[in-house]
Coordinates of C-alpha atoms and ligand atoms in Angstrom, one line a residue:
Chain C
M1 CA -46.5 -16.5 -0.6
K2 CA -44.7 -16.7 2.8
E3 CA -43.8 -13.3 4.5
L4 CA -40.7 -12.9 6.7
R5 CA -38.9 -10.2 8.5
Y6 CA -35.3 -9.7 9.5
D7 CA -33.2 -6.8 10.4
A8 CA -30.6 -8.0 7.7
V9 CA -30.6 -10.8 5.0
V10 CA -27.4 -12.1 3.7
I11 CA -27.5 -13.3 0.3
G12 CA -25.1 -16.6 -0.3
G13 CA -24.0 -19.0 2.5
G14 CA -20.4 -19.3 1.5
A15 CA -17.5 -18.5 3.7
A16 CA -18.5 -14.7 3.2
G17 CA -22.0 -14.9 4.1
M18 CA -21.5 -17.1 7.1
A19 CA -18.8 -14.8 8.6
A20 CA -21.1 -11.8 7.8
A21 CA -24.2 -13.2 9.5
L22 CA -22.2 -14.2 12.6
E23 CA -21.2 -10.6 13.1
L24 CA -24.8 -9.2 12.6
D25 CA -25.9 -11.9 15.3
G26 CA -23.4 -11.2 17.5
A27 CA -24.6 -7.5 17.5
G28 CA -28.1 -8.7 18.7
L29 CA -29.6 -8.3 15.2
S30 CA -32.1 -10.7 13.6
C31 CA -30.4 -12.2 10.4
A32 CA -31.2 -14.8 7.6
I33 CA -28.6 -16.5 5.2
V34 CA -30.4 -17.3 1.9
E35 CA -28.3 -20.2 -0.1
R36 CA -29.1 -21.6 -3.4
E37 CA -27.3 -25.0 -2.8
E38 CA -28.7 -27.7 -0.5
N39 CA -25.9 -26.8 2.1
L40 CA -24.1 -23.9 3.4
G41 CA -20.2 -23.5 2.6
G42 CA -20.2 -22.5 -1.0
I43 CA -17.4 -23.2 -3.0
L44 CA -15.4 -24.6 -0.3
V45 CA -17.3 -27.7 -0.1
Q46 CA -15.7 -28.8 -3.4
C47 CA -12.1 -27.7 -2.6
I48 CA -11.2 -30.8 -0.8
H49 CA -7.6 -29.8 -0.9
N50 CA -5.6 -28.5 2.0
G51 CA -4.4 -24.8 2.3
F52 CA -7.5 -23.1 4.2
G53 CA -7.6 -21.6 7.5
L54 CA -3.9 -20.7 8.2
I55 CA -4.9 -17.3 9.5
E56 CA -8.3 -18.1 10.9
F57 CA -7.8 -21.2 12.7
N58 CA -3.8 -21.3 12.7
E59 CA -4.1 -24.8 11.1
E60 CA -4.3 -26.1 7.6
L61 CA -7.6 -27.5 6.8
S62 CA -9.5 -28.7 3.6
G63 CA -12.2 -26.6 2.3
P64 CA -15.1 -28.7 3.6
E65 CA -13.6 -28.8 7.2
F66 CA -13.2 -24.9 7.0
A67 CA -17.0 -24.5 5.9
E68 CA -18.2 -27.0 8.5
R69 CA -16.5 -25.1 11.4
F70 CA -18.3 -22.0 10.5
E71 CA -21.5 -23.9 10.0
D72 CA -21.2 -25.4 13.4
R73 CA -21.0 -21.6 14.6
V74 CA -23.8 -20.7 12.6
R75 CA -26.0 -23.5 14.1
G76 CA -25.2 -22.4 17.7
T77 CA -26.9 -18.9 16.9
G78 CA -30.2 -17.3 16.0
I79 CA -29.2 -17.1 12.4
K80 CA -32.0 -18.8 10.0
P81 CA -30.2 -20.4 7.1
Y82 CA -32.5 -20.8 4.1
V83 CA -30.8 -23.5 1.9
G84 CA -31.9 -24.6 -1.6
T85 CA -33.4 -21.2 -1.8
T86 CA -32.4 -18.6 -4.5
V87 CA -32.7 -15.0 -4.3
M88 CA -34.6 -13.9 -7.6
D89 CA -35.4 -10.3 -7.3
I90 CA -34.7 -7.5 -5.0
D91 CA -36.9 -4.1 -4.5
V92 CA -35.4 -1.3 -2.8
S93 CA -37.8 1.3 -3.9
G94 CA -39.9 1.4 -0.7
G95 CA -38.7 2.1 3.1
D96 CA -37.7 -1.7 3.7
K97 CA -36.1 -3.7 1.3
L98 CA -37.8 -6.7 -0.2
L99 CA -36.3 -9.9 -1.3
Y100 CA -38.1 -12.3 -3.4
C101 CA -36.8 -15.9 -3.0
Y102 CA -37.7 -19.3 -4.5
S103 CA -37.1 -22.8 -3.0
A104 CA -38.5 -26.0 -3.6
E105 CA -39.0 -26.5 0.2
Y106 CA -40.7 -23.2 1.0
G107 CA -42.2 -22.2 -2.2
I108 CA -42.1 -18.4 -3.0
L109 CA -40.8 -16.5 0.0
R110 CA -41.0 -12.5 0.6
M111 CA -38.5 -11.3 3.1
S112 CA -38.4 -7.6 4.3
C113 CA -35.3 -6.1 6.0
R114 CA -33.5 -3.0 6.3
A115 CA -29.9 -4.1 5.4
I116 CA -28.7 -6.6 2.7
V117 CA -25.3 -8.1 2.6
L118 CA -24.4 -9.3 -0.8
A119 CA -22.2 -12.4 -0.7
M120 CA -22.8 -14.3 -3.8
G121 CA -19.1 -15.3 -4.6
C122 CA -18.1 -15.4 -8.3
R123 CA -18.4 -17.8 -11.5
E124 CA -16.0 -19.1 -13.8
R125 CA -15.1 -17.5 -17.2
N126 CA -15.8 -20.0 -19.9
R127 CA -14.7 -20.7 -23.3
G128 CA -16.9 -17.8 -24.8
N129 CA -15.3 -15.3 -22.5
I130 CA -11.8 -15.9 -23.8
R131 CA -12.8 -16.9 -27.6
I132 CA -10.6 -20.0 -28.3
P133 CA -11.5 -20.7 -32.0
G134 CA -12.2 -24.2 -33.3
S135 CA -15.0 -26.9 -33.3
R136 CA -17.4 -27.4 -30.4
P137 CA -16.6 -31.0 -29.3
A138 CA -17.7 -32.6 -25.9
G139 CA -14.9 -32.9 -23.4
V140 CA -14.2 -29.0 -22.6
Y141 CA -14.9 -28.1 -19.1
T142 CA -14.1 -25.3 -16.7
A143 CA -11.8 -26.3 -14.1
G144 CA -14.3 -25.5 -11.2
L145 CA -17.0 -27.7 -13.0
A146 CA -14.4 -30.6 -13.2
Q147 CA -13.6 -30.1 -9.6
R148 CA -17.2 -30.5 -8.6
L149 CA -17.7 -33.7 -10.7
V150 CA -14.6 -35.3 -9.5
N151 CA -14.7 -34.4 -5.8
I152 CA -18.3 -34.5 -5.0
E153 CA -20.0 -36.7 -7.8
G154 CA -17.0 -39.0 -8.3
Y155 CA -17.2 -38.7 -12.1
I156 CA -13.9 -38.3 -14.0
P157 CA -14.4 -36.3 -17.1
G158 CA -11.6 -37.8 -19.2
K159 CA -8.3 -39.4 -19.3
D160 CA -5.9 -37.2 -21.2
I161 CA -6.1 -33.7 -20.0
V162 CA -4.7 -30.2 -21.2
I163 CA -5.3 -27.3 -18.9
V164 CA -5.6 -24.0 -20.4
G165 CA -4.8 -21.0 -17.9
S166 CA -2.6 -21.4 -15.0
G167 CA -5.0 -20.0 -12.4
D168 CA -5.1 -21.8 -8.9
I169 CA -8.1 -24.0 -9.8
G170 CA -6.3 -25.3 -12.8
L171 CA -3.2 -26.1 -11.0
I172 CA -5.2 -27.7 -8.1
M173 CA -7.1 -29.7 -10.7
A174 CA -3.7 -30.9 -12.5
R175 CA -2.9 -32.6 -9.3
R176 CA -6.2 -34.0 -8.5
M177 CA -6.6 -35.4 -12.2
S178 CA -3.1 -37.0 -11.6
W179 CA -4.2 -38.5 -8.3
V180 CA -7.1 -40.0 -9.8
G181 CA -5.3 -41.7 -12.6
C182 CA -5.4 -39.3 -15.6
K183 CA -2.5 -37.9 -17.4
V184 CA -2.2 -34.3 -17.4
H185 CA -0.1 -33.5 -20.6
A186 CA 0.2 -29.6 -20.1
V187 CA -0.7 -26.5 -18.6
V188 CA -1.0 -23.4 -21.1
E189 CA -0.5 -19.9 -20.0
I190 CA -0.7 -16.9 -22.4
L191 CA 1.2 -14.9 -19.5
P192 CA 4.9 -15.0 -19.2
Y193 CA 4.3 -15.8 -15.4
P194 CA 1.9 -18.3 -13.7
S195 CA -1.2 -16.7 -12.4
G196 CA -1.7 -19.1 -9.6
L197 CA 0.1 -19.3 -6.2
T198 CA 3.9 -20.4 -6.2
R199 CA 3.4 -23.2 -3.9
N200 CA 0.6 -24.6 -6.3
I201 CA 3.2 -24.7 -9.0
V202 CA 5.6 -26.7 -6.8
Q203 CA 3.1 -29.2 -5.3
C204 CA 0.8 -29.6 -8.2
L205 CA 3.0 -29.4 -11.4
H206 CA 6.7 -29.9 -10.5
D207 CA 5.6 -33.0 -8.4
F208 CA 4.0 -34.6 -11.3
S209 CA 6.4 -33.5 -14.2
I210 CA 3.6 -31.5 -15.9
P211 CA 5.0 -29.0 -18.3
L212 CA 4.0 -25.5 -17.9
Y213 CA 4.0 -23.4 -21.2
L214 CA 4.3 -19.7 -20.2
S215 CA 3.7 -17.1 -23.1
H216 CA 1.7 -19.8 -25.1
L217 CA -1.7 -19.3 -26.7
T218 CA -4.3 -21.9 -27.0
T219 CA -5.1 -21.3 -30.7
N220 CA -7.5 -24.1 -31.6
I221 CA -9.4 -27.1 -30.0
V222 CA -9.7 -30.0 -32.5
G223 CA -12.0 -32.8 -32.6
K224 CA -15.5 -33.7 -34.1
D225 CA -17.6 -35.3 -31.3
R226 CA -15.0 -35.4 -28.5
V227 CA -12.0 -33.3 -28.1
E228 CA -8.9 -34.9 -30.0
G229 CA -6.5 -32.4 -29.2
V230 CA -5.3 -28.5 -28.8
E231 CA -3.1 -26.5 -30.9
I232 CA -0.7 -24.2 -29.0
T233 CA 1.1 -21.5 -30.5
P234 CA 4.1 -19.6 -28.8
L235 CA 4.0 -15.8 -28.3
E236 CA 7.2 -14.0 -28.8
N237 CA 7.2 -10.1 -28.0
G238 CA 3.4 -10.3 -28.3
A239 CA 3.5 -11.8 -31.7
L240 CA 2.2 -15.2 -32.5
M241 CA 4.9 -17.5 -33.9
T242 CA 2.3 -19.6 -36.0
E243 CA 5.3 -21.6 -37.8
K244 CA 6.2 -22.9 -34.3
A245 CA 2.5 -24.2 -33.5
F246 CA 2.3 -27.5 -32.2
T247 CA -0.6 -30.0 -31.2
I248 CA -1.0 -31.9 -28.0
A249 CA -3.3 -34.9 -28.4
C250 CA -6.0 -35.1 -25.4
D251 CA -9.5 -35.9 -24.9
T252 CA -10.3 -33.3 -22.2
V253 CA -9.5 -29.6 -22.1
L254 CA -10.1 -27.7 -18.7
L255 CA -10.3 -24.0 -18.6
S256 CA -8.9 -22.2 -15.7
V257 CA -9.1 -18.6 -17.2
G258 CA -10.2 -16.5 -14.3
L259 CA -13.2 -15.7 -12.2
V260 CA -15.9 -13.1 -12.4
P261 CA -17.9 -11.9 -9.3
E262 CA -21.5 -12.8 -9.6
N263 CA -23.3 -9.4 -9.6
E264 CA -26.3 -10.0 -11.7
L265 CA -28.6 -9.4 -8.8
S266 CA -26.6 -6.3 -7.5
K267 CA -26.8 -4.7 -11.0
Q268 CA -30.5 -5.2 -10.9
V269 CA -30.9 -2.9 -7.8
G270 CA -28.9 -0.4 -9.2
V271 CA -25.5 -1.1 -7.6
E272 CA -22.7 0.6 -9.2
M273 CA -19.9 -1.5 -10.4
N274 CA -16.1 -1.0 -10.2
P275 CA -14.9 -1.9 -13.8
M276 CA -11.6 -2.9 -12.4
T277 CA -12.7 -5.5 -10.0
N278 CA -16.0 -6.4 -11.7
G279 CA -17.6 -5.8 -8.2
P280 CA -19.6 -3.3 -6.4
S281 CA -17.7 0.2 -6.0
V282 CA -17.9 0.4 -1.8
D283 CA -17.3 2.9 0.7
S284 CA -15.0 2.6 3.7
R285 CA -17.6 0.6 5.1
L286 CA -18.0 -1.9 2.4
M287 CA -21.4 -0.4 1.5
T288 CA -22.6 0.2 -2.1
N289 CA -24.2 3.4 -3.4
V290 CA -27.6 1.7 -2.5
S291 CA -27.9 2.8 1.2
G292 CA -28.1 -0.4 3.5
V293 CA -26.4 -2.8 0.9
F294 CA -23.2 -4.2 1.7
A295 CA -20.8 -6.4 -0.2
C296 CA -17.9 -8.9 0.8
G297 CA -16.2 -12.0 -0.3
N298 CA -15.6 -12.9 -4.1
V299 CA -18.7 -11.0 -5.0
L300 CA -16.8 -7.5 -4.1
H301 CA -13.5 -8.7 -5.7
V302 CA -11.8 -12.1 -6.4
H303 CA -9.8 -13.3 -3.5
D304 CA -7.3 -16.2 -3.4
L305 CA -7.5 -16.8 0.4
V306 CA -10.6 -17.8 2.2
D307 CA -9.0 -16.3 5.5
Y308 CA -9.1 -12.9 3.8
V309 CA -12.7 -13.4 2.6
V310 CA -13.7 -13.9 6.2
E311 CA -11.8 -11.0 7.7
E312 CA -13.3 -8.7 4.9
A313 CA -16.8 -10.3 5.4
R314 CA -16.7 -9.7 9.2
R315 CA -15.9 -6.2 8.7
A316 CA -19.0 -6.1 6.2
G317 CA -21.1 -7.8 9.0
A318 CA -20.0 -5.3 11.6
F319 CA -20.5 -2.3 9.5
A320 CA -23.8 -3.3 8.5
A321 CA -24.8 -3.9 12.1
L322 CA -23.5 -0.4 12.9
W323 CA -25.5 1.2 10.0
L324 CA -28.7 -0.5 11.3
K325 CA -28.0 1.2 14.7
G326 CA -27.9 4.3 13.1
E327 CA -24.1 4.8 12.7
R328 CA -22.7 6.5 9.6
A329 CA -19.0 6.9 8.2
K330 CA -17.4 9.9 9.2
L331 CA -14.7 11.2 7.0
E332 CA -14.7 9.4 3.8
V333 CA -11.6 9.7 1.7
R334 CA -11.3 8.3 -2.0
V335 CA -8.2 5.8 -2.4
K336 CA -6.7 5.7 -5.7
A337 CA -4.8 2.9 -7.5
G338 CA -1.3 4.3 -8.0
S339 CA 1.5 3.1 -10.5
N340 CA 1.7 -0.7 -10.8
V341 CA -1.6 -1.4 -8.7
R342 CA -4.2 -2.8 -10.8
Y343 CA -7.0 -2.2 -8.2
V344 CA -7.7 -1.1 -4.5
A345 CA -10.8 -2.3 -2.4
P346 CA -12.6 -0.7 -0.8
G347 CA -12.0 2.4 -3.0
R348 CA -12.6 4.7 0.1
V349 CA -11.1 5.0 3.7
D350 CA -12.7 6.6 6.8
A351 CA -9.9 8.9 8.0
E352 CA -10.9 8.6 11.5
A353 CA -11.1 4.8 11.9
D354 CA -9.0 1.7 11.2
N355 CA -9.1 0.7 7.6
K356 CA -8.0 -2.5 5.9
I357 CA -7.5 -2.2 2.1
Y358 CA -6.9 -5.1 -0.4
L359 CA -4.9 -4.5 -3.4
R360 CA -3.6 -6.5 -6.5
T361 CA -0.5 -5.4 -8.1
L362 CA 0.2 -5.5 -12.0
I363 CA 3.9 -6.5 -11.8
V364 CA 6.0 -9.6 -10.7
K365 CA 8.9 -8.2 -8.5
N366 CA 11.2 -9.1 -5.7
D367 CA 12.2 -6.7 -2.9
A368 CA 9.4 -4.2 -4.2
T369 CA 8.2 -1.2 -2.2
L370 CA 4.6 -0.3 -1.5
E371 CA 4.0 3.4 -0.7
V372 CA 0.8 5.1 0.5
R373 CA 0.7 8.9 -0.3
V374 CA -2.0 11.6 0.9
N375 CA -2.0 14.5 -1.6
N376 CA 1.5 13.4 -2.9
R377 CA 3.2 13.2 0.6
V378 CA 4.5 9.5 1.4
I379 CA 2.5 8.8 4.7
K380 CA 3.6 4.9 4.8
S381 CA 6.1 2.7 3.1
V382 CA 6.2 -1.0 3.3
K383 CA 8.9 -3.4 1.8
K384 CA 7.6 -6.6 0.2
T385 CA 10.0 -9.5 -0.4
H386 CA 7.9 -10.6 -3.3
I387 CA 4.8 -9.6 -5.1
Q388 CA 2.7 -11.0 -8.3
P389 CA -0.5 -10.4 -9.5
S390 CA -1.9 -13.5 -8.3
E391 CA -1.1 -12.8 -4.5
M392 CA -3.5 -10.2 -3.0
I393 CA -1.7 -7.6 -0.8
T394 CA -3.3 -6.0 2.3
V395 CA -2.4 -2.8 3.9
S396 CA -3.8 -1.5 7.4
L397 CA -4.4 2.3 7.5
G398 CA -5.4 3.8 10.9
A399 CA -6.5 7.3 11.8
K400 CA -3.0 8.2 12.7
D401 CA -1.6 7.4 9.3
L402 CA -4.5 9.4 7.8
A403 CA -4.3 12.5 10.1
A404 CA -2.9 14.3 7.1
A405 CA -6.0 13.4 5.1
A406 CA -8.2 14.5 7.7
G407 CA -6.6 18.0 7.8
S408 CA -7.0 18.7 3.9
P409 CA -9.9 20.1 2.0
D410 CA -10.0 17.7 -1.1
P411 CA -7.6 14.7 0.1
V412 CA -6.8 11.6 -1.9
V413 CA -5.0 8.4 -0.8
E414 CA -2.9 6.9 -3.4
I415 CA -1.3 3.5 -3.1
A416 CA 1.6 2.7 -5.6
I417 CA 4.2 -0.1 -5.9
S418 CA 7.8 0.3 -7.3
Chain M
M1 CA 26.6 -24.3 -3.4
S2 CA 23.1 -23.1 -2.6
Q3 CA 19.8 -24.3 -3.8
E4 CA 16.6 -22.4 -4.2
L5 CA 13.4 -24.0 -3.0
V6 CA 9.9 -22.6 -2.4
C7 CA 8.5 -23.5 1.0
I8 CA 5.0 -24.9 0.5
T9 CA 4.0 -25.3 4.1
C10 CA 1.7 -22.5 3.9
P11 CA 0.3 -20.2 1.1
M12 CA 2.9 -17.4 1.7
G13 CA 5.1 -19.5 -0.6
C14 CA 8.5 -18.0 0.7
R15 CA 11.5 -18.5 -1.7
L16 CA 14.2 -20.1 0.3
T17 CA 18.0 -20.4 -0.3
V18 CA 19.5 -23.4 1.4
G19 CA 23.2 -23.8 1.6
K20 CA 25.4 -26.5 3.2
L21 CA 27.3 -25.6 6.0
D22 CA 30.9 -26.8 6.7
D23 CA 29.7 -29.2 9.5
G24 CA 27.1 -30.7 7.3
G25 CA 24.0 -28.8 8.5
L26 CA 21.9 -26.6 6.2
S27 CA 21.6 -22.8 6.2
V28 CA 18.4 -21.5 5.2
S29 CA 17.3 -17.9 4.4
G30 CA 14.3 -16.2 3.1
N31 CA 11.9 -18.0 5.4
R32 CA 9.2 -15.9 7.3
C33 CA 8.8 -18.3 10.0
P34 CA 10.8 -21.4 11.4
R35 CA 8.8 -24.0 9.6
G36 CA 10.7 -22.9 6.5
V37 CA 13.7 -24.2 7.9
A38 CA 12.2 -27.5 8.8
Y39 CA 10.4 -27.9 5.2
A40 CA 14.1 -27.2 3.5
E41 CA 15.6 -30.1 5.6
A42 CA 12.6 -32.3 4.8
E43 CA 12.6 -31.6 1.1
L44 CA 16.0 -32.4 0.6
L45 CA 16.2 -35.6 3.0
D46 CA 12.4 -37.0 3.1
P47 CA 10.0 -35.2 0.9
R48 CA 6.4 -35.4 2.1
R49 CA 3.1 -34.2 1.2
T50 CA -0.3 -33.9 2.8
V51 CA -2.7 -36.0 0.7
T52 CA -6.3 -35.1 0.0
A53 CA -8.6 -37.4 -1.9
T54 CA -12.0 -38.8 -1.8
C55 CA -13.3 -42.2 -1.0
G56 CA -16.8 -44.1 -1.6
V57 CA -19.7 -44.5 0.6
S58 CA -22.2 -47.2 1.0
S59 CA -25.2 -44.9 -0.1
A60 CA -25.4 -44.6 -4.0
D61 CA -26.9 -40.9 -3.9
A62 CA -24.8 -39.6 -1.3
P63 CA -21.7 -37.4 -2.6
R64 CA -18.1 -38.8 -2.4
L65 CA -16.6 -38.4 1.1
P66 CA -13.4 -35.9 1.1
V67 CA -10.5 -37.3 3.5
R68 CA -7.0 -36.1 4.2
T69 CA -3.9 -37.3 5.9
T70 CA -3.3 -35.9 9.4
A71 CA 0.4 -35.1 8.7
A72 CA 2.4 -34.8 5.4
F73 CA 3.0 -38.3 4.0
P74 CA 6.1 -39.7 2.4
R75 CA 5.8 -38.5 -1.2
E76 CA 7.1 -41.9 -2.8
R77 CA 4.3 -43.9 -1.1
V78 CA 1.4 -41.6 -2.2
P79 CA 0.2 -43.8 -5.2
E80 CA 0.0 -46.8 -2.7
L81 CA -1.9 -44.7 -0.1
L82 CA -4.3 -43.3 -2.9
A83 CA -4.9 -47.1 -4.0
A84 CA -5.6 -47.8 -0.4
I85 CA -8.1 -44.6 0.1
Y86 CA -10.0 -45.6 -3.2
A87 CA -10.7 -49.3 -1.9
V88 CA -12.3 -47.7 1.2
R89 CA -16.3 -47.7 1.1
I90 CA -17.7 -45.9 4.2
R91 CA -21.0 -46.5 5.8
L92 CA -22.9 -43.5 6.5
P93 CA -23.4 -41.4 8.8
V94 CA -19.9 -40.4 9.3
R95 CA -18.5 -37.2 11.1
R96 CA -15.8 -35.0 10.1
G97 CA -12.5 -36.1 11.9
T98 CA -13.7 -39.8 11.9
V99 CA -10.4 -41.9 11.1
I100 CA -10.9 -43.7 7.6
L101 CA -7.5 -45.3 7.7
A102 CA -5.7 -45.8 11.0
D103 CA -1.8 -45.9 10.6
A104 CA -1.9 -45.8 6.8
L105 CA 0.7 -48.3 5.3
G106 CA 2.5 -48.4 8.8
T107 CA 3.6 -44.7 8.7
G108 CA 1.8 -43.7 12.0
I109 CA -0.2 -41.3 9.9
D110 CA -4.0 -41.5 9.8
V111 CA -6.4 -40.6 7.2
I112 CA -9.7 -38.6 8.3
A113 CA -12.9 -37.6 7.0
T114 CA -12.9 -33.9 6.2
R115 CA -16.9 -33.6 5.9
S116 CA -20.0 -34.9 8.0
L117 CA -22.1 -36.8 5.6
G118 CA -25.6 -38.6 6.3
Ligands
LIG1 C1 -10.8 -23.9 -6.6 C2 -10.5 -23.0 -5.6 C3 -9.5 -23.3 -4.8 C4 -9.3 -22.4 -3.6 N1 -8.2 -22.6 -3.0 C5 -8.0 -21.9 -1.9 C6 -7.1 -22.3 -0.9 O1 -6.2 -23.2 -1.2 N2 -6.8 -21.7 0.1 C7 -7.6 -20.6 0.5 O2 -7.5 -20.0 1.3 N3 -8.6 -20.3 -0.4 C8 -8.8 -20.9 -1.5 N4 -9.7 -20.4 -2.4 C9 -10.6 -19.2 -2.2 C10 -11.5 -19.3 -1.4 O3 -12.0 -20.6 -0.9 C11 -12.9 -18.6 -1.9 O4 -12.3 -17.5 -2.1 C12 -13.8 -18.3 -0.7 O5 -14.4 -19.6 -0.2 C13 -15.0 -17.6 -1.2 O6 -16.1 -17.3 -0.3 P1 -17.4 -16.6 -0.8 O7 -18.4 -16.8 0.4 O8 -17.1 -15.3 -1.4 O9 -18.2 -17.1 -2.1 P2 -18.7 -18.7 -2.2 O10 -18.0 -19.8 -1.5 O11 -18.8 -18.7 -3.7 O12 -20.2 -18.3 -1.8 C14 -21.2 -18.0 -2.7 C15 -22.6 -18.4 -2.5 O13 -23.6 -17.7 -2.8 C16 -24.6 -18.6 -3.2 N5 -25.5 -17.7 -4.2 C17 -25.1 -17.0 -5.4 N6 -26.2 -16.3 -5.9 C18 -27.2 -16.7 -5.1 C19 -28.6 -16.1 -5.2 N7 -29.2 -15.2 -6.0 N8 -29.4 -16.7 -4.0 C20 -28.7 -17.5 -3.2 N9 -27.6 -17.9 -3.1 C21 -26.7 -17.7 -4.0 C22 -23.9 -19.5 -3.9 O14 -24.6 -20.9 -4.2 C23 -22.8 -20.0 -3.0 O15 -22.8 -20.7 -2.1 C24 -10.2 -21.4 -3.5 C25 -11.2 -21.0 -4.4 C26 -11.4 -21.9 -5.4 C27 -12.7 -21.5 -6.3
LIG2 S1 8.5 -20.2 5.9 FE1 7.1 -20.1 7.1 S2 5.6 -18.2 6.4 FE2 7.1 -18.8 4.8 S3 6.1 -20.3 3.4 FE3 7.0 -21.5 4.9 S4 5.7 -22.0 6.5 FE4 4.7 -20.2 5.3

């Protein structure tokens, strides 16, 4: 077994992992990235569509271009990337943290370090998670798997497609499948509004005249060996209108029904989870309850823009570097999701520092108002022209905003939307 | 009469209200930046889309090569462009940014590789 030592080890070499590692390296600390796949970049490598990097590079890039620009930066530093290497186990019981990794090239590696940054991304929900009844024929794929097959391996999974769920990956795949010569017959969404970005509804569905069935449930997948169709039932006021059910013939079903942060490893080391995000609960410095273990990117909460992933990951990397140098958070104040807010991340702010909070709303609304309150007193109010659950909202809170909290004995910050 | 459009130039997805002015020009509101105005004008007069796709490579075990247009491409001609991209087989190695199709279909727009392979 090969033994290695670094100040910090980053698990996952996607956008989040690379951005966090660059901060650690920039702070003069030794750092390794461990990545399961054969190359850095993570999910970006299969996202060949454009729409990445508008904030980061002020340009619209495709996923692979965005990833490669970060790879180029990583290559110009002292960061050691271990690709094709999977972290199997972590031991935090001793003074140093130990990571047990496996790779075809290096065999078993044991890395010891003082800080760990979790950047494992997320995985897709599948048919089992949403319980669509019916037989188990071939031809049912998650949209992300189909994306990988089509965009990287050049394998087209079917000809007549129905997409279940209107998340961005499903919408992007509706256009991709149309562009590779398939017929996309429908996108079926259980909610009364689409869960993907509006721009994707326009350029991935409208452009191809693909019908979007909102408030419709996929009630059956039919077919013996291969998918032959899906049965779709409208929902009215929450009730299934079984007499109005209809079937669309197809040979392939793509599921785009959400993403879940990939936290098997985190749970194994005793990291506490936030049930609203399915990611770790973290403090204002993105550190989990396990001292010296930080989290960022999709493993912390699912992001829709890589630019925000990178922004958050830089903060995590910088906080890990400060922690390694002995600095600790000063005045931690709890942040609570108020009315119409599904979650806030992180769940704490430092009342004496600049904070960035990400949140998701529960509602679709034009001309909404976001209010930040400390002990029920409004300290900040922001107008939003349009909000919806699929578009993440960010709020900056500085020491000035939080002065009221700093002076109070048991302060709570609450963020609400109306 | 005014028309509702969603600007798709960037992920903000601003909701635009487009009206006709007396002088024949367009009035645009709802945009967070000037590109929204340009989008509304283009979408009504000459709709364009950035096209991303993949093309084949000469080596059998290498992945497909992702490519994109360097600018938004006339929407009507996208099927023709895709056929031209799918007909290409690139010899490896290839660098990100390499021109795969120059002046595609005579539009002045190039198709470039978006990943380095080989
Ligand atoms: C289909 C799709 C479309 C998108 N479209 C857009 C868009 O148009 N614009 C935009 O800005 N953003 C978009 N995004 C969002 C954005 O790209 C992602 O949120 C971002 O890239 C996620 O980065 P990450 O580093 O957190 O996760 P990932 O990229 O998933 O990276 C995590 C990495 O960790 C590795 N890993 C996991 N477990 C282990 C382990 N135990 N050991 C070693 N390695 C491990 C994985 O192999 C993976 O490479 C899209 C996302 C998807 C999925
Ligand atoms: S108007 Fe500007 S900010 Fe709004 S979607 Fe268009 S390009 Fe983006």
